[in-house]
Amino acid sequence: MKPARRQRPARPALSPQIAQLRARLAEAQETLRAIRSGEVDAVVVAGQGGPQVFTLQGADHAYRALIESMNEGALTLTADKVILYANQCFARMVKCPLEQVIGGSFRRFLSAEDQATLRPLLKRAAQFGSKIQVVLRALDGSQIPAQISIRPLAKNGFSRATIGMVVTDMTESRRNEEMLRALSHRLVQVQEAERGRVALELHDHVTQLLCAVLVRSQALADRLPARDGPSKREAMKLRQMLGQTAEAVERISRNLRPSVLDALGLGAVLRQTSTEFARRTGVSLDLACVQLTARLPADAELTLYRILQEALNNVEKHARARHVAVHFTQRGPFVQLVIHDDGIGFDPDHNPPKRKGTGGLGLLTMRERASYVGGTLKVKSLRRAGTEIKVRIPLPPQLPAEPVRAP
Ligand SMILES: Nc1ncnc2c1ncn2[C@@H]1O[C@H](COP(=O)(O)OP(=O)(O)O)[C@@H](O)[C@H]1O
Ligand SMILES: [Mg+2]
């Protein structure tokens, strides 16, 4: 009871409509204040059948404090993606005042691409829960790579909320990933340069010297008289071993950096590598190789050569194959190299390194190498059904997008 009202009877009575309007205004102001201070427990959302009130039943402010102090965005949504609750962190992430976030659609913060592709995903995730990668669109137009963890909510939380979301800003971890990739790319470049240097040293010095010694040992063997049988045989054996050593050094040097790649191009080196593999291992190998009109960039050629080299290494080491097929083709704006073996296969999704710190880097390095030149690498393998490595690299713009002729 307020005595002040009774002391001013002269004031005309307010019409019921005005009183009602005042009350609603006061209510709206109070709701706004609560939203701004983050203590909102209820949200009114315009729906088809008029405004709907969503309340947080049994709201526990300890949980709210926890959620507000998180470094991730936290949201609850209705089935049609209206945001019922968002913490300050999410508002900061999308650079939008909290009072404009709450009650609006979550879709406005998704990039156009993600809006279309993620609709069915969100629907499915709302039932079973999942993690998805998206690009959020902030109010100022900036884009934020983010991971969204979605869970369907138990019905006893927000009265109508059906989806709970935790949104993690991935900007920092993407930046770190990019730095790591740049570093490993640089490492590969340094390794290639070093391999080239060692190959040259081996070729220019060790192989040349070995060849000179080989010629001298042949001369020595020739000069020894036939009657000096044991010495002559020993000299011949020495000459033979020197020949094998020179060959081995030349092979090592070629694997380190095939001079034929620089001189004659990718086709020649693919042929040389394939022939040598078949001769050394006894595994038959078919090579089909398209002839390009112009050479690929040096790093793309080297990448394809290294991938073939590692794939054939794996066939030799692991596959127990009888036959290998290598196809180098042009597919529209890509070149494609496929290495297929009919060996024992493996499970590419479950392939832990055998011993800690050893092995298991070949496939990873192949994939990384392909990505450095803008390409992709796919591994298809099934136990007892062979393995296929398929790498695709985009052609540089100056090369025509159609193959010119097959060999
Ligand atoms: N062509 C293949 N046939 C059968 N198994 C293979 C083949 N290529 C790879 N693997 C399997 O994948 C594993 C990983 O290969 P990789 O990453 O090159 O490492 P590493 O050859 O050093 O073991 C191998 O240990 C082998 O078990
Ligand atoms: Mg390997």
PDB file of N, CA, C and O and ligand atoms in Angstrom, residues 310 314 317-318 362, ligand 2:
ATOM      1  N   GLU A 310      58.936 -43.307 -52.852  1.00  0.00           N
ATOM      2  CA  GLU A 310      58.513 -43.813 -51.543  1.00  0.00           C
ATOM      3  C   GLU A 310      57.453 -44.903 -51.705  1.00  0.00           C
ATOM      4  O   GLU A 310      57.460 -45.906 -50.978  1.00  0.00           O
ATOM      5  N   ASN A 314      57.743 -48.738 -50.411  1.00  0.00           N
ATOM      6  CA  ASN A 314      56.750 -49.429 -49.587  1.00  0.00           C
ATOM      7  C   ASN A 314      56.325 -50.748 -50.217  1.00  0.00           C
ATOM      8  O   ASN A 314      56.119 -51.730 -49.516  1.00  0.00           O
ATOM      9  N   LYS A 317      59.106 -53.094 -49.489  1.00  0.00           N
ATOM     10  CA  LYS A 317      59.271 -53.442 -48.077  1.00  0.00           C
ATOM     11  C   LYS A 317      58.089 -54.208 -47.509  1.00  0.00           C
ATOM     12  O   LYS A 317      58.236 -55.092 -46.676  1.00  0.00           O
ATOM     13  N   HIS A 318      56.848 -53.808 -47.919  1.00  0.00           N
ATOM     14  CA  HIS A 318      55.680 -54.311 -47.191  1.00  0.00           C
ATOM     15  C   HIS A 318      54.692 -55.135 -47.998  1.00  0.00           C
ATOM     16  O   HIS A 318      53.965 -55.943 -47.432  1.00  0.00           O
ATOM     17  N   GLY A 362      56.629 -42.427 -44.036  1.00  0.00           N
ATOM     18  CA  GLY A 362      56.599 -42.397 -45.497  1.00  0.00           C
ATOM     19  C   GLY A 362      55.288 -41.853 -46.042  1.00  0.00           C
ATOM     20  O   GLY A 362      55.290 -40.911 -46.840  1.00  0.00           O
TER      21      GLY A 362
HETATM   22 MG    MG B   2      57.681 -46.371 -46.152  1.00  0.00          MG
END
